[in-house]
């Protein structure tokens, strides 16, 4: 489903070049469940932004279902992102003037789905994410972990083919964190390809396949015996 | 040093009232080292905002060094915050147009401290926080964990009497997280009163005194045998 070949992403800051991704190779099949761990600054978010078509490589290639993404126009990238890729951002990026329910519902609205069809799906997610009592709160009326759960809801409401979660439990207590990971794993069991970036070894160890990154490259790539 | 008496903080959202802090009592002596844990939404950030004079109670009293803070004017509150209280925010609140060095330096600049005196202090912190290579990056050119470390640097650069850290290691790998907690504990060993809100049991267990919060109140308050 996904092939990254000698992928590079450089950032220029003043006269310094940061090699955020450094000749990275990676293959991911449909339906896989991977975790990605590594030191702060090792390139995990940059890798996820690349996979999510939010960023473009400086060199190398990203093939998505056999298509070379470098050849795609911006509308094609946007259409792939909107319809097929769900992204939980490390810093959430919620819409400040929309409440929890509206933030979660937004991808469905943008996809033109009718209110009657949206409502039950959003209600189910609000319940699963323990947000029913906070559905009408806007982001600055929510705790850090509540905002994180809204970001997760928005990423999964369209049941995307590919779900990219950047540290989805970092602001959650262990019980809420477990509920979230369980929910993401259910989606994976239903066929969604799942990548979870995390700093939590307990979370990382649950994946069937694990990656470690150092300095913009994959230093280890192994299968676990997780079910 | 700190006394909270029957402290309440209510938020009104539509016709619903959220009791974010619910008749909370707490005494903290100078130089103590406490950790605060509890479920997402239990009131930890609200408690810290109260202690940091960023928010006011709906009822009850907060006595700081014997002074009733409810009687203070806004300039007195701002002066206490600027001079005596360091705050690591759960969502960092960095200044977008200032780079890492400038964000860390900002409290010293606001305090009127001369460049010659600022420079060595900031350089030392950049080194301790492993940010020397990123000193000229602005926040959107930094990883999540790098931003978190800048927020920590800014909170401690004035060596405040009271240091309030809201989930300071949530976006850090275990090695960077340990470096940060060690740095905060050194400041506490030097006399600074330290409160750390965390979801990480390993971090919470290091404090000499631990609080658990549930539904806006302190459910457990105990001394550990941490050195
Ligand atoms: N827009 C940018 N401009 C310059 N440098 C950048 C930019 N974005 C990221 N970087 C740098 O690239 C490196 C990788 O960043 P990335 O955000 O991918 O790290 P990460 O592994 O997600 O870290 P963390 O665990 O702290 O979130 C970092 O050293 C960062 O400073
Ligand atoms: N400005 C506000 N308006 C309305 N409700 C609020 C506001 N700020 C916080 N709350 C509510 O008060 C409760 C406590 O929030 P707080 O941010 O203190 O929780 P927390 O313990 O820090 O949670 P987390 O671990 O998720 O960061 C939450 O249920 C939240 O929804
Ligand atoms: Mg990151
Ligand atoms: Mg909080």
Coordinates of C-alpha atoms and ligand atoms in Angstrom, one line a residue:
Chain A
X1 CA 0.0 0.0 0.0
X2 CA 2.8 2.4 1.0
X3 CA 6.4 2.5 -0.3
X4 CA 8.9 5.1 0.8
X5 CA 12.2 5.0 -1.2
X6 CA 15.3 6.9 -0.1
X7 CA 13.0 9.6 1.3
X8 CA 14.6 12.8 2.3
X9 CA 13.2 15.9 3.9
X10 CA 15.5 18.8 4.5
X11 CA 14.7 22.0 6.3
X12 CA 16.7 25.2 5.8
X13 CA 17.0 27.4 8.8
X14 CA 19.3 30.4 8.2
X15 CA 22.5 28.7 6.8
X16 CA 21.9 25.4 8.6
X17 CA 20.3 22.4 6.9
X18 CA 18.3 20.0 9.1
X19 CA 18.1 16.5 7.6
X20 CA 14.7 15.6 9.3
X21 CA 14.4 12.5 7.1
X22 CA 17.6 11.0 5.8
X23 CA 17.3 8.4 2.9
X24 CA 14.5 6.5 4.6
X25 CA 13.1 3.3 3.1
X26 CA 9.8 1.7 4.3
X27 CA 7.1 -0.6 3.0
X28 CA 3.7 -0.9 4.6
X29 CA 1.0 -3.3 3.6
X30 CA -2.7 -2.7 3.8
X31 CA -4.1 -3.4 7.2
X32 CA -0.8 -3.4 9.1
X33 CA -0.5 -2.0 12.6
X34 CA 2.8 -0.3 13.3
X35 CA 4.2 1.8 16.2
X36 CA 7.0 4.3 15.8
X37 CA 9.2 5.3 18.7
X38 CA 12.5 7.3 19.0
X39 CA 14.1 10.3 20.6
X40 CA 12.6 13.8 20.5
X41 CA 13.6 15.3 17.2
X42 CA 14.3 12.0 15.4
X43 CA 11.8 12.7 12.6
X44 CA 8.6 10.8 13.7
X45 CA 6.2 13.7 13.1
X46 CA 8.0 14.6 9.8
X47 CA 7.5 10.9 8.7
X48 CA 3.8 11.0 9.6
X49 CA 3.3 14.4 7.8
X50 CA 4.9 12.8 4.7
X51 CA 2.7 9.7 4.8
X52 CA -0.4 11.9 5.4
X53 CA 0.4 14.0 2.3
X54 CA 0.8 17.1 4.4
X55 CA 4.4 17.6 3.3
X56 CA 6.5 16.7 0.3
X57 CA 9.9 15.1 0.2
X58 CA 13.1 17.0 -0.8
X59 CA 14.3 13.8 -2.5
X60 CA 13.2 10.2 -2.9
X61 CA 9.7 8.8 -3.6
X62 CA 6.4 8.1 -1.8
X63 CA 4.3 5.5 -3.7
X64 CA 0.7 5.3 -2.4
X65 CA -1.2 2.3 -3.8
X66 CA 1.3 2.2 -6.7
X67 CA 0.9 5.9 -7.5
X68 CA 3.9 8.2 -7.3
X69 CA 2.6 11.0 -5.1
X70 CA 5.2 13.5 -6.4
X71 CA 3.2 13.6 -9.6
X72 CA -0.1 14.5 -7.9
X73 CA -1.7 18.0 -8.1
X74 CA -2.7 19.7 -4.9
X75 CA -6.4 19.0 -5.4
X76 CA -5.6 15.3 -5.8
X77 CA -3.6 15.4 -2.6
X78 CA -6.4 17.2 -0.7
X79 CA -8.9 14.7 -2.0
X80 CA -6.8 11.7 -0.9
X81 CA -6.3 13.3 2.5
X82 CA -10.0 14.2 3.0
X83 CA -11.4 10.8 1.9
X84 CA -8.8 8.3 2.9
X85 CA -6.3 9.5 5.5
X86 CA -7.1 10.3 9.1
X87 CA -4.5 12.3 11.1
X88 CA -4.3 12.8 14.9
X89 CA -1.9 15.8 15.2
X90 CA 0.6 16.0 18.0
X91 CA -0.8 19.5 18.7
X92 CA -4.4 18.7 17.8
X93 CA -5.2 21.7 15.5
X94 CA -8.8 21.9 16.6
X95 CA -11.0 24.7 15.2
X96 CA -11.2 27.2 18.0
X97 CA -14.8 28.4 17.3
X98 CA -16.3 25.0 16.9
X99 CA -17.3 22.9 19.9
X100 CA -16.3 19.3 20.5
X101 CA -19.2 17.8 18.5
X102 CA -18.7 20.2 15.6
X103 CA -14.9 19.6 15.4
X104 CA -15.5 15.8 15.3
X105 CA -18.3 16.2 12.7
X106 CA -16.3 18.5 10.4
X107 CA -14.9 15.9 8.0
X108 CA -18.4 14.6 7.4
X109 CA -19.7 18.1 6.8
X110 CA -16.9 18.8 4.3
X111 CA -17.7 15.4 2.6
X112 CA -21.3 16.6 2.1
X113 CA -22.9 13.9 4.3
X114 CA -26.4 14.7 5.4
X115 CA -27.1 15.7 9.0
X116 CA -29.4 12.6 9.6
X117 CA -26.5 10.4 8.7
X118 CA -23.9 12.4 10.6
X119 CA -25.6 12.5 13.9
X120 CA -25.6 8.9 15.0
X121 CA -21.9 8.4 14.0
X122 CA -20.8 11.5 16.0
X123 CA -23.0 10.5 19.0
X124 CA -21.3 7.1 19.0
X125 CA -17.9 8.6 19.0
X126 CA -18.7 11.1 21.7
X127 CA -19.8 8.2 23.9
X128 CA -16.7 6.0 23.1
X129 CA -14.4 8.9 23.8
X130 CA -16.2 9.9 27.1
X131 CA -17.0 13.4 25.7
X132 CA -20.8 13.4 25.9
X133 CA -20.7 15.9 28.8
X134 CA -18.3 18.1 26.9
X135 CA -19.9 18.0 23.5
X136 CA -20.9 21.7 23.5
X137 CA -17.6 23.0 24.9
X138 CA -15.2 24.8 22.6
X139 CA -11.5 23.8 22.8
X140 CA -10.5 26.5 25.3
X141 CA -13.2 25.1 27.6
X142 CA -11.7 21.6 27.5
X143 CA -8.9 20.0 29.4
X144 CA -5.7 19.0 27.5
X145 CA -6.8 15.3 27.4
X146 CA -10.3 16.2 26.3
X147 CA -8.9 18.2 23.4
X148 CA -6.7 15.2 22.5
X149 CA -9.8 13.0 22.4
X150 CA -11.7 15.4 20.2
X151 CA -8.7 15.3 17.8
X152 CA -8.9 11.5 17.8
X153 CA -12.6 11.6 17.1
X154 CA -12.2 13.9 14.1
X155 CA -9.4 11.7 12.7
X156 CA -11.5 8.5 12.8
X157 CA -15.1 9.8 12.0
X158 CA -14.7 9.0 8.3
X159 CA -13.2 5.6 8.9
X160 CA -10.2 6.4 6.7
X161 CA -8.1 3.7 5.0
X162 CA -5.0 5.0 6.7
X163 CA -4.9 6.3 10.2
X164 CA -1.8 8.2 11.4
X165 CA -1.8 9.0 15.1
X166 CA 1.0 11.3 16.4
X167 CA 1.3 10.6 20.2
X168 CA -2.4 10.1 20.7
X169 CA -2.2 9.3 24.5
X170 CA 0.4 11.8 25.6
X171 CA -2.0 13.9 27.6
X172 CA -4.2 11.1 28.9
X173 CA -4.3 9.1 32.1
X174 CA -3.6 5.4 31.7
X175 CA -7.3 4.4 31.7
X176 CA -8.3 7.0 29.0
X177 CA -5.2 6.1 27.1
X178 CA -6.1 2.4 27.1
X179 CA -9.6 3.2 25.9
X180 CA -8.2 5.3 23.0
X181 CA -5.7 2.6 21.9
X182 CA -8.4 0.0 22.1
X183 CA -10.6 2.0 19.9
X184 CA -7.8 2.5 17.3
X185 CA -7.1 -1.2 17.4
X186 CA -10.7 -2.0 16.7
X187 CA -10.5 0.1 13.6
X188 CA -7.4 -1.7 12.6
X189 CA -9.2 -5.1 13.1
X190 CA -11.8 -3.8 10.7
X191 CA -9.1 -3.3 8.0
X192 CA -7.7 0.2 8.6
X193 CA -4.0 0.6 8.3
X194 CA -2.7 2.1 11.6
X195 CA 0.5 3.9 12.5
X196 CA 1.0 5.2 16.0
X197 CA 3.8 7.4 17.0
X198 CA 4.4 7.2 20.8
X199 CA 6.8 7.9 23.6
X200 CA 5.0 5.3 25.8
X201 CA 6.7 1.9 25.7
X202 CA 3.4 0.2 26.9
X203 CA 1.6 1.7 23.8
X204 CA 4.4 1.0 21.4
X205 CA 4.7 -2.7 22.5
X206 CA 1.1 -3.4 21.5
X207 CA 1.7 -3.0 17.7
X208 CA 2.3 -6.1 15.5
X209 CA 5.3 -4.3 13.9
X210 CA 7.6 -1.8 15.5
X211 CA 9.9 0.9 14.2
X212 CA 12.6 2.9 16.0
X213 CA 13.9 6.1 14.4
X214 CA 17.1 7.9 15.1
X215 CA 18.3 11.0 13.2
X216 CA 15.8 10.8 10.4
X217 CA 16.2 7.2 9.6
X218 CA 14.7 3.8 10.7
X219 CA 17.2 2.2 13.0
X220 CA 15.1 -0.9 13.8
X221 CA 12.1 -2.6 12.2
X222 CA 10.8 -5.8 13.8
X223 CA 7.7 -7.9 14.1
X224 CA 6.3 -8.6 17.6
X225 CA 4.2 -11.5 18.7
X226 CA 1.3 -9.2 19.6
X227 CA -2.0 -10.8 18.5
Chain B
X1 CA 3.7 29.2 51.8
X2 CA 0.5 28.2 50.1
X3 CA -2.9 27.6 51.6
X4 CA -6.0 26.7 49.6
X5 CA -9.2 26.7 51.7
X6 CA -12.5 25.3 50.3
X7 CA -11.4 26.4 46.9
X8 CA -14.1 26.3 44.2
X9 CA -13.9 27.0 40.5
X10 CA -17.0 26.8 38.4
X11 CA -17.3 27.2 34.7
X12 CA -20.6 28.1 33.1
X13 CA -21.2 26.6 29.6
X14 CA -24.6 27.3 28.3
X15 CA -26.9 26.2 31.1
X16 CA -24.4 23.6 32.5
X17 CA -22.1 24.4 35.4
X18 CA -18.8 22.5 35.5
X19 CA -17.4 22.2 39.1
X20 CA -13.7 22.1 37.9
X21 CA -12.5 22.6 41.5
X22 CA -14.9 21.5 44.3
X23 CA -14.2 22.7 47.9
X24 CA -10.5 21.8 47.7
X25 CA -8.2 22.2 50.7
X26 CA -4.4 22.1 50.4
X27 CA -1.3 23.3 52.3
X28 CA 2.1 23.5 50.8
X29 CA 5.3 24.5 52.6
X30 CA 8.2 26.3 51.0
X31 CA 10.6 23.9 49.3
X32 CA 8.2 21.0 49.0
X33 CA 8.2 18.7 45.9
X34 CA 4.7 17.4 45.0
X35 CA 3.3 15.5 42.1
X36 CA -0.3 15.6 41.1
X37 CA -2.0 12.8 39.1
X38 CA -5.6 12.0 38.2
X39 CA -8.0 11.3 35.3
X40 CA -8.2 13.5 32.3
X41 CA -10.6 16.3 33.3
X42 CA -10.2 16.0 37.1
X43 CA -9.0 19.6 37.6
X44 CA -5.2 19.4 37.6
X45 CA -4.6 22.2 35.1
X46 CA -7.3 24.3 36.8
X47 CA -5.6 23.8 40.2
X48 CA -2.2 24.8 38.7
X49 CA -3.8 27.9 37.0
X50 CA -5.2 28.9 40.4
X51 CA -1.8 28.4 42.2
X52 CA -0.1 30.4 39.4
X53 CA -2.5 33.3 39.8
X54 CA -3.6 32.8 36.2
X55 CA -7.2 32.3 37.3
X56 CA -9.4 33.2 40.3
X57 CA -11.6 31.1 42.5
X58 CA -15.4 31.3 42.3
X59 CA -15.4 30.7 46.1
X60 CA -12.9 29.9 48.9
X61 CA -9.5 31.4 49.5
X62 CA -5.9 31.2 48.3
X63 CA -3.3 32.5 50.7
X64 CA 0.2 33.0 49.3
X65 CA 2.8 33.6 52.0
X66 CA -0.1 34.7 54.3
X67 CA -1.6 37.2 51.8
X68 CA -5.1 36.7 50.7
X69 CA -4.7 36.7 46.9
X70 CA -8.4 37.6 46.4
X71 CA -7.5 41.1 47.7
X72 CA -4.7 41.7 45.2
X73 CA -5.0 44.1 42.2
X74 CA -4.2 42.8 38.8
X75 CA -0.8 44.6 38.7
X76 CA 0.2 42.9 42.0
X77 CA -0.8 39.5 40.6
X78 CA 1.2 40.1 37.4
X79 CA 4.2 41.2 39.5
X80 CA 4.0 38.1 41.6
X81 CA 3.7 35.9 38.5
X82 CA 6.6 37.6 36.7
X83 CA 9.0 37.6 39.6
X84 CA 8.2 34.5 41.6
X85 CA 6.2 31.9 39.7
X86 CA 7.4 29.8 36.8
X87 CA 4.7 28.0 34.7
X88 CA 5.2 25.2 32.2
X89 CA 1.9 25.2 30.3
X90 CA 0.3 21.9 29.1
X91 CA 0.1 23.6 25.6
X92 CA 3.4 25.5 25.9
X93 CA 2.1 29.0 24.8
X94 CA 5.4 29.9 23.0
X95 CA 5.6 33.2 21.2
X96 CA 5.4 32.2 17.5
X97 CA 7.7 34.9 16.1
X98 CA 10.5 34.4 18.7
X99 CA 13.0 31.7 18.3
X100 CA 13.9 29.1 21.0
X101 CA 16.6 31.3 22.6
X102 CA 14.4 34.4 22.6
X103 CA 11.4 32.5 24.0
X104 CA 13.6 31.3 26.9
X105 CA 15.1 34.7 27.4
X106 CA 11.8 36.6 27.4
X107 CA 11.2 36.7 31.2
X108 CA 14.7 38.2 31.7
X109 CA 14.1 40.8 29.1
X110 CA 10.8 41.7 30.6
X111 CA 12.5 42.0 34.0
X112 CA 15.0 44.5 32.6
X113 CA 18.0 42.3 33.0
X114 CA 21.0 43.4 30.8
X115 CA 22.1 41.4 27.8
X116 CA 25.5 40.6 29.3
X117 CA 23.8 39.0 32.3
X118 CA 21.1 37.2 30.2
X119 CA 23.4 35.5 27.7
X120 CA 25.3 33.0 30.0
X121 CA 22.1 32.0 31.8
X122 CA 20.2 31.3 28.5
X123 CA 23.3 29.5 27.0
X124 CA 23.5 27.2 30.1
X125 CA 19.8 26.3 29.8
X126 CA 20.0 25.7 26.0
X127 CA 22.8 23.2 26.8
X128 CA 21.0 21.5 29.7
X129 CA 17.8 21.1 27.6
X130 CA 19.7 19.9 24.5
X131 CA 18.5 22.8 22.4
X132 CA 21.8 24.4 21.3
X133 CA 21.3 23.2 17.7
X134 CA 17.8 24.6 17.6
X135 CA 18.4 27.9 19.3
X136 CA 17.5 29.9 16.2
X137 CA 14.4 27.9 15.3
X138 CA 11.0 29.4 15.8
X139 CA 8.3 27.2 17.3
X140 CA 6.9 25.9 14.0
X141 CA 10.4 24.8 13.1
X142 CA 10.7 22.7 16.2
X143 CA 9.5 19.2 17.1
X144 CA 6.8 18.7 19.8
X145 CA 9.3 17.7 22.4
X146 CA 11.6 20.5 21.5
X147 CA 8.8 23.0 22.0
X148 CA 8.1 21.4 25.3
X149 CA 11.7 21.9 26.4
X150 CA 11.7 25.6 25.3
X151 CA 8.6 26.0 27.5
X152 CA 10.4 24.5 30.4
X153 CA 13.5 26.7 29.8
X154 CA 11.3 29.8 29.8
X155 CA 9.6 28.7 33.1
X156 CA 12.9 28.2 35.0
X157 CA 15.1 31.0 33.6
X158 CA 14.3 33.4 36.4
X159 CA 14.7 30.7 39.1
X160 CA 11.3 31.4 40.5
X161 CA 10.3 30.6 44.1
X162 CA 7.4 28.4 42.9
X163 CA 7.6 26.2 39.8
X164 CA 4.4 24.8 38.4
X165 CA 4.9 22.2 35.6
X166 CA 1.8 20.9 33.8
X167 CA 2.7 17.6 32.2
X168 CA 6.3 18.6 31.4
X169 CA 7.4 15.2 29.9
X170 CA 4.3 14.3 27.9
X171 CA 5.9 14.8 24.5
X172 CA 9.4 13.6 25.5
X173 CA 11.1 10.2 25.1
X174 CA 12.1 8.6 28.3
X175 CA 15.7 9.8 28.2
X176 CA 14.8 13.5 27.5
X177 CA 12.0 13.2 30.1
X178 CA 14.5 12.0 32.7
X179 CA 16.9 14.9 31.9
X180 CA 14.0 17.4 32.4
X181 CA 12.8 15.9 35.7
X182 CA 16.4 15.8 37.0
X183 CA 16.8 19.5 36.1
X184 CA 13.5 20.4 37.9
X185 CA 14.6 18.3 40.9
X186 CA 18.0 20.2 41.1
X187 CA 16.1 23.5 41.3
X188 CA 14.0 22.0 44.1
X189 CA 17.1 20.9 45.9
X190 CA 18.2 24.6 45.6
X191 CA 15.0 25.7 47.5
X192 CA 12.4 26.1 44.8
X193 CA 8.9 24.8 45.6
X194 CA 8.0 22.3 42.9
X195 CA 4.6 20.9 41.7
X196 CA 4.5 18.5 38.8
X197 CA 1.3 17.5 37.1
X198 CA 1.8 14.3 35.2
X199 CA 0.1 11.2 33.7
X200 CA 3.4 9.2 34.0
X201 CA 3.5 7.0 37.1
X202 CA 7.3 6.9 36.9
X203 CA 7.5 10.7 37.1
X204 CA 4.8 11.0 39.7
X205 CA 6.5 8.4 42.0
X206 CA 9.6 10.5 42.3
X207 CA 8.0 13.3 44.3
X208 CA 8.3 13.4 48.1
X209 CA 4.6 14.1 48.4
X210 CA 1.9 12.9 46.0
X211 CA -1.7 14.1 45.4
X212 CA -4.4 12.3 43.4
X213 CA -7.3 14.3 42.1
X214 CA -10.8 13.1 41.1
X215 CA -13.7 15.4 40.1
X216 CA -12.1 18.7 41.3
X217 CA -11.0 17.5 44.7
X218 CA -8.0 15.9 46.2
X219 CA -8.8 12.2 46.8
X220 CA -5.4 11.1 48.2
X221 CA -2.5 13.1 49.7
X222 CA 0.5 11.1 51.0
X223 CA 4.3 11.3 51.7
X224 CA 6.5 8.9 49.9
X225 CA 9.9 7.7 51.0
X226 CA 11.6 9.3 47.9
X227 CA 14.9 10.9 49.0
Ligands
LIG1 N1 9.7 23.4 9.7 C1 10.9 23.0 10.2 N2 12.0 23.8 10.0 C2 13.1 23.4 10.5 N3 13.4 22.3 11.2 C3 12.3 21.5 11.4 C4 11.0 21.8 10.9 N4 10.2 20.8 11.3 C5 10.9 19.9 12.0 N5 12.2 20.4 12.1 C6 13.4 19.7 12.7 O1 13.4 18.3 12.2 C7 13.6 17.4 13.2 C8 12.6 16.3 13.3 O2 11.4 16.9 13.7 P1 10.1 16.0 14.1 O3 9.0 17.0 14.5 O4 9.8 15.1 13.0 O5 10.6 15.2 15.4 P2 9.8 14.2 16.3 O6 10.6 12.9 16.2 O7 8.4 14.2 16.0 O8 10.1 14.7 17.7 P3 9.2 14.8 19.1 O9 9.2 13.4 19.7 O10 9.8 15.8 19.9 O11 7.8 15.2 18.7 C9 13.7 18.2 14.5 O12 15.1 18.3 15.0 C10 13.2 19.5 14.2 O13 13.9 20.6 14.9
LIG2 N1 -12.8 27.5 30.4 C1 -13.5 26.4 30.7 N2 -14.9 26.4 30.5 C2 -15.6 25.3 30.8 N3 -15.1 24.2 31.3 C3 -13.8 24.1 31.5 C4 -12.9 25.2 31.3 N4 -11.7 24.8 31.6 C5 -11.8 23.6 32.1 N5 -13.0 23.1 32.0 C6 -13.5 21.8 32.5 O1 -13.1 21.6 33.8 C7 -12.6 20.3 34.0 C8 -11.2 20.3 34.5 O2 -10.3 20.8 33.5 P1 -8.7 20.7 33.7 O3 -8.1 21.3 32.5 O4 -8.3 21.2 35.0 O5 -8.5 19.1 33.7 P2 -7.1 18.2 33.8 O6 -7.2 17.4 35.1 O7 -5.9 19.2 33.6 O8 -7.3 17.3 32.6 P3 -6.1 16.7 31.5 O9 -5.4 15.6 32.3 O10 -7.0 16.2 30.4 O11 -5.2 17.8 31.1 C9 -12.7 19.6 32.7 O12 -13.8 18.7 32.7 C10 -12.9 20.7 31.6 O13 -13.8 20.3 30.6
LIG3 MG1 6.7 14.8 17.0
LIG4 MG1 -4.6 19.4 32.1

